[in-house]
Amino acid sequence: MSPSRPMIKLSIVIPVYNEEATVETLLAQVVAAPLPEGLERELVVVDDGSSDGSRAILHRLANEATVPFRLIEHERNRGKGAALRTAFAATTGEIVLIQDADLEYDPCEYPGLLQPILDDKADVVYGSRFLGGPRRVLFFWHYVGNTVLTMLSNMFTDLNLSDMETCYKVFRGDLLRGLALRSNRFGIEPELTAKVAKVKARIYEVPISYHGRTYAEGKKIGWRDGVSAVWAILRYNLGS
Ligand SMILES: Nc1nc2c(ncn2[C@@H]2O[C@H](COP(=O)(O)OP(=O)(O)O)[C@@H](O)[C@H]2O)c(=O)[nH]1
Ligand SMILES: [Mg+2]
């Protein structure tokens, strides 16, 4: 790359709540993940008041500094939406990518997720678990729930997304930091979707792989989160 071309910064935001089994491996994967030429990475980790060993692991890693990341801590658990809002405000990158701290999503997918933005075809990219990528077969009723929530969201936004609830969402940084976001919990996914639709962002989807985990392996999301997602879809599409 010619030295005259400035690097593009990618901010990777990682919300962490009680992920002691996966967070260290995940951070190593994020740092090792391939990036397209000309991109540098910034990691923003928000510990969302974890009560397991996650916080101690993050402190140790921050001290060892082999994985460079910015660590922000919530004193008590406030939810994924609150953790993401804290993280977004701390980003400085031209591009921002959301990365969950479990190992359900594979950081090797970054180049595919970034390409539509780098090609200036998209302002926002969603990685879809339902476009034919390899995925662990689990939980029929979660699939039904995802389909219903995505369809309900699409009915309001007039988008034809296939996976509204995906963790892998990538945004132009200035667009994302300009959104007034309010959700504290999982309502953040429909809220982000409603608000990028309202500002008429150019949205792409790319297929990703998905390595779903079981509840024994640490999955936390439940049917109550599905019900509150319905309210979030109504609220953020009909309100502000
Ligand atoms: N479940 C949950 N996850 C949170 C919270 N705060 C931050 N997170 C993180 O947000 C991501 C949400 O996880 P998700 O894959 O949607 O749910 P899960 O796989 O069922 O745990 C993970 O990286 C969590 O560590 C919270 O209050 N609850
Ligand atoms: Mg998960």
mmCIF file of C-alpha atoms and ligand atoms in Angstrom:
data_model
loop_
_atom_site.group_PDB
_atom_site.id
_atom_site.type_symbol
_atom_site.label_atom_id
_atom_site.label_comp_id
_atom_site.label_asym_id
_atom_site.label_seq_id
_atom_site.Cartn_x
_atom_site.Cartn_y
_atom_site.Cartn_z
ATOM 1 C CA MET A 1 0.000 0.000 0.000
ATOM 2 C CA SER A 2 1.320 3.453 -0.788
ATOM 3 C CA PRO A 3 2.316 5.391 2.333
ATOM 4 C CA SER A 4 0.269 8.372 1.159
ATOM 5 C CA ARG A 5 -2.985 6.446 1.656
ATOM 6 C CA PRO A 6 -4.132 6.804 5.264
ATOM 7 C CA MET A 7 -5.283 3.687 7.082
ATOM 8 C CA ILE A 8 -9.012 3.200 7.633
ATOM 9 C CA LYS A 9 -9.815 2.457 11.255
ATOM 10 C CA LEU A 10 -12.250 -0.349 12.086
ATOM 11 C CA SER A 11 -13.693 -0.185 15.606
ATOM 12 C CA ILE A 12 -14.745 -3.612 16.853
ATOM 13 C CA VAL A 13 -17.126 -3.304 19.817
ATOM 14 C CA ILE A 14 -17.479 -6.292 22.136
ATOM 15 C CA PRO A 15 -20.206 -6.379 24.822
ATOM 16 C CA VAL A 16 -19.343 -8.887 27.564
ATOM 17 C CA TYR A 17 -21.694 -10.254 30.185
ATOM 18 C CA ASN A 18 -20.674 -13.411 32.043
ATOM 19 C CA GLU A 19 -18.634 -14.921 29.217
ATOM 20 C CA GLU A 20 -15.715 -16.343 31.213
ATOM 21 C CA ALA A 21 -15.696 -19.527 29.119
ATOM 22 C CA THR A 22 -15.198 -17.730 25.792
ATOM 23 C CA VAL A 23 -14.000 -14.145 26.142
ATOM 24 C CA GLU A 24 -10.247 -14.815 26.112
ATOM 25 C CA THR A 25 -10.419 -17.072 23.050
ATOM 26 C CA LEU A 26 -12.765 -14.615 21.349
ATOM 27 C CA LEU A 27 -10.401 -11.680 21.868
ATOM 28 C CA ALA A 28 -7.495 -13.714 20.473
ATOM 29 C CA GLN A 29 -9.618 -14.534 17.408
ATOM 30 C CA VAL A 30 -10.611 -10.897 16.932
ATOM 31 C CA VAL A 31 -6.990 -9.749 17.014
ATOM 32 C CA ALA A 32 -5.903 -12.504 14.626
ATOM 33 C CA ALA A 33 -8.822 -12.081 12.224
ATOM 34 C CA PRO A 34 -7.896 -11.170 8.647
ATOM 35 C CA LEU A 35 -8.719 -7.627 7.553
ATOM 36 C CA PRO A 36 -8.746 -6.193 4.034
ATOM 37 C CA GLU A 37 -5.630 -4.235 3.118
ATOM 38 C CA GLY A 38 -5.512 -0.676 4.435
ATOM 39 C CA LEU A 39 -7.563 -1.345 7.581
ATOM 40 C CA GLU A 40 -6.373 -1.128 11.168
ATOM 41 C CA ARG A 41 -8.404 -2.305 14.163
ATOM 42 C CA GLU A 42 -9.435 -0.727 17.456
ATOM 43 C CA LEU A 43 -11.083 -2.957 20.077
ATOM 44 C CA VAL A 44 -13.604 -1.497 22.520
ATOM 45 C CA VAL A 45 -14.674 -4.005 25.176
ATOM 46 C CA VAL A 46 -17.521 -3.211 27.579
ATOM 47 C CA ASP A 47 -17.852 -5.457 30.606
ATOM 48 C CA ASP A 48 -21.537 -5.207 31.451
ATOM 49 C CA GLY A 49 -21.290 -5.839 35.203
ATOM 50 C CA SER A 50 -20.242 -9.480 34.863
ATOM 51 C CA SER A 51 -20.548 -11.506 38.059
ATOM 52 C CA ASP A 52 -18.495 -14.512 36.873
ATOM 53 C CA GLY A 53 -14.756 -14.511 36.118
ATOM 54 C CA SER A 54 -15.042 -12.372 32.969
ATOM 55 C CA ARG A 55 -13.939 -9.164 34.661
ATOM 56 C CA ALA A 56 -10.837 -10.745 36.206
ATOM 57 C CA ILE A 57 -9.905 -12.234 32.832
ATOM 58 C CA LEU A 58 -10.321 -8.833 31.141
ATOM 59 C CA HIS A 59 -8.189 -7.114 33.811
ATOM 60 C CA ARG A 60 -5.437 -9.710 33.358
ATOM 61 C CA LEU A 61 -5.523 -9.358 29.572
ATOM 62 C CA ALA A 62 -5.486 -5.551 29.831
ATOM 63 C CA ASN A 63 -2.396 -5.762 32.074
ATOM 64 C CA GLU A 64 -0.620 -8.273 29.859
ATOM 65 C CA ALA A 65 -1.360 -5.967 26.919
ATOM 66 C CA THR A 66 -0.679 -8.724 24.376
ATOM 67 C CA VAL A 67 -4.180 -8.014 23.092
ATOM 68 C CA PRO A 68 -4.536 -4.227 22.860
ATOM 69 C CA PHE A 69 -8.063 -3.150 23.739
ATOM 70 C CA ARG A 70 -9.917 -0.384 25.497
ATOM 71 C CA LEU A 71 -11.832 -1.686 28.505
ATOM 72 C CA ILE A 72 -14.905 0.115 29.840
ATOM 73 C CA GLU A 73 -16.808 -1.278 32.802
ATOM 74 C CA HIS A 74 -20.421 -0.994 33.844
ATOM 75 C CA GLU A 75 -20.672 -1.205 37.622
ATOM 76 C CA ARG A 76 -23.815 -3.302 37.344
ATOM 77 C CA ASN A 77 -25.475 -5.277 34.582
ATOM 78 C CA ARG A 78 -27.443 -2.991 32.269
ATOM 79 C CA GLY A 79 -28.034 -5.143 29.184
ATOM 80 C CA LYS A 80 -26.581 -5.579 25.709
ATOM 81 C CA GLY A 81 -28.128 -2.355 24.374
ATOM 82 C CA ALA A 82 -26.617 -0.286 27.181
ATOM 83 C CA ALA A 83 -23.253 -2.016 26.714
ATOM 84 C CA LEU A 84 -23.332 -1.267 22.987
ATOM 85 C CA ARG A 85 -24.321 2.373 23.515
ATOM 86 C CA THR A 86 -21.399 2.826 25.900
ATOM 87 C CA ALA A 87 -19.094 1.165 23.384
ATOM 88 C CA PHE A 88 -20.344 3.144 20.360
ATOM 89 C CA ALA A 89 -19.687 6.443 22.129
ATOM 90 C CA ALA A 90 -16.073 5.388 22.691
ATOM 91 C CA THR A 91 -15.365 4.408 19.075
ATOM 92 C CA THR A 92 -13.224 6.509 16.776
ATOM 93 C CA GLY A 93 -13.259 4.322 13.662
ATOM 94 C CA GLU A 94 -14.630 5.171 10.223
ATOM 95 C CA ILE A 95 -16.296 1.758 10.399
ATOM 96 C CA VAL A 96 -17.826 0.094 13.491
ATOM 97 C CA LEU A 97 -18.513 -3.655 13.773
ATOM 98 C CA ILE A 98 -20.394 -5.426 16.569
ATOM 99 C CA GLN A 99 -18.837 -8.637 17.887
ATOM 100 C CA ASP A 100 -20.509 -10.729 20.601
ATOM 101 C CA ALA A 101 -18.204 -12.238 23.208
ATOM 102 C CA ASP A 102 -19.451 -15.792 22.846
ATOM 103 C CA LEU A 103 -18.027 -17.882 20.008
ATOM 104 C CA GLU A 104 -21.253 -18.112 17.987
ATOM 105 C CA TYR A 105 -19.924 -15.832 15.250
ATOM 106 C CA ASP A 106 -16.578 -16.219 13.460
ATOM 107 C CA PRO A 107 -14.243 -13.192 13.137
ATOM 108 C CA CYS A 108 -12.821 -14.751 9.958
ATOM 109 C CA GLU A 109 -15.961 -13.355 8.302
ATOM 110 C CA TYR A 110 -14.802 -9.720 8.682
ATOM 111 C CA PRO A 111 -13.541 -9.262 5.097
ATOM 112 C CA GLY A 112 -16.903 -10.315 3.622
ATOM 113 C CA LEU A 113 -18.799 -8.139 6.093
ATOM 114 C CA LEU A 114 -16.654 -5.079 5.329
ATOM 115 C CA GLN A 115 -16.463 -5.288 1.550
ATOM 116 C CA PRO A 116 -19.802 -3.616 0.670
ATOM 117 C CA ILE A 117 -18.800 -0.581 2.782
ATOM 118 C CA LEU A 118 -15.245 -0.500 1.396
ATOM 119 C CA ASP A 119 -16.718 -0.637 -2.133
ATOM 120 C CA ASP A 120 -18.960 2.303 -1.173
ATOM 121 C CA LYS A 121 -22.051 0.283 -1.988
ATOM 122 C CA ALA A 122 -23.355 0.193 1.584
ATOM 123 C CA ASP A 123 -23.546 2.278 4.749
ATOM 124 C CA VAL A 124 -24.646 -0.690 6.844
ATOM 125 C CA VAL A 125 -24.014 -4.439 6.452
ATOM 126 C CA TYR A 126 -25.789 -7.259 8.296
ATOM 127 C CA GLY A 127 -24.285 -10.745 8.406
ATOM 128 C CA SER A 128 -27.200 -13.134 7.881
ATOM 129 C CA ARG A 129 -27.315 -16.604 9.403
ATOM 130 C CA PHE A 130 -30.055 -17.597 6.979
ATOM 131 C CA LEU A 131 -28.473 -17.097 3.543
ATOM 132 C CA GLY A 132 -26.928 -20.513 3.135
ATOM 133 C CA GLY A 133 -23.764 -20.300 5.252
ATOM 134 C CA PRO A 134 -22.788 -23.312 7.403
ATOM 135 C CA ARG A 135 -24.563 -23.307 10.741
ATOM 136 C CA ARG A 136 -24.989 -25.573 13.701
ATOM 137 C CA VAL A 137 -28.472 -27.091 13.625
ATOM 138 C CA LEU A 138 -30.302 -26.196 16.845
ATOM 139 C CA PHE A 139 -33.540 -24.786 18.251
ATOM 140 C CA PHE A 140 -36.368 -24.835 15.705
ATOM 141 C CA TRP A 141 -38.445 -22.444 17.820
ATOM 142 C CA HIS A 142 -35.646 -19.886 17.932
ATOM 143 C CA TYR A 143 -35.609 -20.014 14.154
ATOM 144 C CA VAL A 144 -39.370 -19.448 14.082
ATOM 145 C CA GLY A 145 -38.998 -16.588 16.566
ATOM 146 C CA ASN A 146 -36.233 -15.006 14.497
ATOM 147 C CA THR A 147 -38.295 -15.309 11.338
ATOM 148 C CA VAL A 148 -41.360 -13.709 12.945
ATOM 149 C CA LEU A 149 -39.356 -10.830 14.462
ATOM 150 C CA THR A 150 -37.500 -10.187 11.209
ATOM 151 C CA MET A 151 -40.778 -10.232 9.261
ATOM 152 C CA LEU A 152 -42.499 -7.873 11.706
ATOM 153 C CA SER A 153 -39.535 -5.486 11.547
ATOM 154 C CA ASN A 154 -39.548 -5.690 7.730
ATOM 155 C CA MET A 155 -43.275 -4.850 7.613
ATOM 156 C CA PHE A 156 -42.545 -1.529 9.313
ATOM 157 C CA THR A 157 -39.215 -0.674 7.703
ATOM 158 C CA ASP A 158 -40.103 -1.968 4.210
ATOM 159 C CA LEU A 159 -36.719 -3.696 4.110
ATOM 160 C CA ASN A 160 -36.350 -7.333 3.055
ATOM 161 C CA LEU A 161 -33.803 -8.424 5.641
ATOM 162 C CA SER A 162 -33.435 -12.136 6.325
ATOM 163 C CA ASP A 163 -31.877 -11.816 9.814
ATOM 164 C CA MET A 164 -32.725 -8.687 11.805
ATOM 165 C CA GLU A 165 -31.456 -10.139 15.105
ATOM 166 C CA THR A 166 -27.945 -11.021 13.897
ATOM 167 C CA CYS A 167 -25.028 -9.902 16.063
ATOM 168 C CA TYR A 168 -22.926 -9.092 13.003
ATOM 169 C CA LYS A 169 -23.910 -5.545 12.127
ATOM 170 C CA VAL A 170 -21.403 -3.156 10.550
ATOM 171 C CA PHE A 171 -21.911 0.596 10.181
ATOM 172 C CA ARG A 172 -20.208 3.661 8.864
ATOM 173 C CA GLY A 173 -18.967 5.184 12.111
ATOM 174 C CA ASP A 174 -20.342 8.691 11.674
ATOM 175 C CA LEU A 175 -23.775 7.348 10.731
ATOM 176 C CA LEU A 176 -23.880 5.084 13.798
ATOM 177 C CA ARG A 177 -22.622 7.739 16.210
ATOM 178 C CA GLY A 178 -25.289 10.117 14.860
ATOM 179 C CA LEU A 179 -28.172 7.807 15.842
ATOM 180 C CA ALA A 180 -29.978 8.597 19.098
ATOM 181 C CA LEU A 181 -30.261 5.108 20.621
ATOM 182 C CA ARG A 182 -32.202 4.312 23.770
ATOM 183 C CA SER A 183 -32.508 0.528 24.241
ATOM 184 C CA ASN A 184 -30.830 -1.055 27.199
ATOM 185 C CA ARG A 185 -31.478 -4.690 26.453
ATOM 186 C CA PHE A 186 -32.017 -6.758 23.314
ATOM 187 C CA GLY A 187 -34.403 -4.136 21.891
ATOM 188 C CA ILE A 188 -31.219 -2.583 20.520
ATOM 189 C CA GLU A 189 -31.350 -4.890 17.462
ATOM 190 C CA PRO A 190 -34.797 -3.721 16.214
ATOM 191 C CA GLU A 191 -33.962 -0.155 17.287
ATOM 192 C CA LEU A 192 -30.783 -0.075 15.190
ATOM 193 C CA THR A 193 -32.703 -1.581 12.282
ATOM 194 C CA ALA A 194 -35.578 0.916 12.549
ATOM 195 C CA LYS A 195 -33.205 3.872 12.810
ATOM 196 C CA VAL A 196 -30.906 2.968 9.908
ATOM 197 C CA ALA A 197 -34.057 2.428 7.835
ATOM 198 C CA LYS A 198 -35.372 5.878 8.841
ATOM 199 C CA VAL A 199 -32.195 7.629 7.726
ATOM 200 C CA LYS A 200 -32.386 5.705 4.421
ATOM 201 C CA ALA A 201 -28.996 4.065 4.880
ATOM 202 C CA ARG A 202 -27.897 1.732 2.082
ATOM 203 C CA ILE A 203 -28.078 -1.722 3.664
ATOM 204 C CA TYR A 204 -26.475 -4.962 2.461
ATOM 205 C CA GLU A 205 -26.634 -8.494 3.777
ATOM 206 C CA VAL A 206 -23.886 -11.076 3.400
ATOM 207 C CA PRO A 207 -24.072 -14.776 4.337
ATOM 208 C CA ILE A 208 -22.208 -15.791 7.489
ATOM 209 C CA SER A 209 -21.664 -19.030 9.361
ATOM 210 C CA TYR A 210 -23.269 -19.522 12.775
ATOM 211 C CA HIS A 211 -22.096 -21.752 15.601
ATOM 212 C CA GLY A 212 -25.082 -21.535 17.953
ATOM 213 C CA ARG A 213 -24.525 -22.645 21.506
ATOM 214 C CA THR A 214 -26.848 -24.469 23.876
ATOM 215 C CA TYR A 215 -28.047 -23.163 27.227
ATOM 216 C CA ALA A 216 -25.618 -25.575 28.916
ATOM 217 C CA GLU A 217 -22.874 -23.890 26.890
ATOM 218 C CA GLY A 218 -23.911 -20.449 28.116
ATOM 219 C CA LYS A 219 -26.754 -19.206 25.918
ATOM 220 C CA LYS A 220 -28.823 -16.646 27.828
ATOM 221 C CA ILE A 221 -31.423 -15.266 25.442
ATOM 222 C CA GLY A 222 -34.945 -16.596 26.112
ATOM 223 C CA TRP A 223 -38.582 -16.295 25.046
ATOM 224 C CA ARG A 224 -39.049 -13.181 27.186
ATOM 225 C CA ASP A 225 -36.453 -11.441 25.034
ATOM 226 C CA GLY A 226 -38.560 -12.364 21.996
ATOM 227 C CA VAL A 227 -41.641 -10.750 23.553
ATOM 228 C CA SER A 228 -39.754 -7.576 24.427
ATOM 229 C CA ALA A 229 -38.362 -7.517 20.866
ATOM 230 C CA VAL A 230 -41.959 -7.258 19.565
ATOM 231 C CA TRP A 231 -42.496 -4.186 21.753
ATOM 232 C CA ALA A 232 -39.206 -2.716 20.587
ATOM 233 C CA ILE A 233 -40.189 -3.193 16.930
ATOM 234 C CA LEU A 234 -43.496 -1.365 17.516
ATOM 235 C CA ARG A 235 -41.963 1.352 19.648
ATOM 236 C CA TYR A 236 -39.017 2.267 17.453
ATOM 237 C CA ASN A 237 -40.865 2.075 14.160
ATOM 238 C CA LEU A 238 -43.981 3.940 15.301
ATOM 239 C CA GLY A 239 -42.258 6.290 17.773
ATOM 240 C CA SER A 240 -38.796 7.778 17.804
HETATM 241 N N1 LIG B 1 -27.574 -12.023 27.562
HETATM 242 C C1 LIG B 1 -26.937 -10.853 27.805
HETATM 243 N N2 LIG B 1 -25.875 -10.564 27.049
HETATM 244 C C2 LIG B 1 -25.249 -9.406 27.312
HETATM 245 C C3 LIG B 1 -25.681 -8.505 28.318
HETATM 246 N N3 LIG B 1 -24.856 -7.464 28.318
HETATM 247 C C4 LIG B 1 -23.939 -7.703 27.376
HETATM 248 N N4 LIG B 1 -24.158 -8.891 26.761
HETATM 249 C C5 LIG B 1 -23.357 -9.499 25.677
HETATM 250 O O1 LIG B 1 -24.088 -9.350 24.477
HETATM 251 C C6 LIG B 1 -23.997 -10.523 23.687
HETATM 252 C C7 LIG B 1 -25.399 -11.088 23.659
HETATM 253 O O2 LIG B 1 -25.471 -12.378 23.511
HETATM 254 P P1 LIG B 1 -26.489 -13.112 22.539
HETATM 255 O O3 LIG B 1 -25.688 -13.968 21.632
HETATM 256 O O4 LIG B 1 -27.448 -12.166 21.921
HETATM 257 O O5 LIG B 1 -27.268 -13.996 23.561
HETATM 258 P P2 LIG B 1 -26.813 -15.385 24.108
HETATM 259 O O6 LIG B 1 -25.982 -16.070 23.085
HETATM 260 O O7 LIG B 1 -28.126 -16.010 24.362
HETATM 261 O O8 LIG B 1 -26.049 -15.086 25.371
HETATM 262 C C8 LIG B 1 -22.937 -11.394 24.362
HETATM 263 O O9 LIG B 1 -21.649 -11.034 23.896
HETATM 264 C C9 LIG B 1 -23.101 -10.992 25.811
HETATM 265 O O10 LIG B 1 -21.940 -11.243 26.578
HETATM 266 C C10 LIG B 1 -26.817 -8.840 29.114
HETATM 267 O O11 LIG B 1 -27.238 -8.120 30.006
HETATM 268 N N5 LIG B 1 -27.407 -10.026 28.806
HETATM 269 MG MG MG B 2 -24.834 -15.334 21.359
#
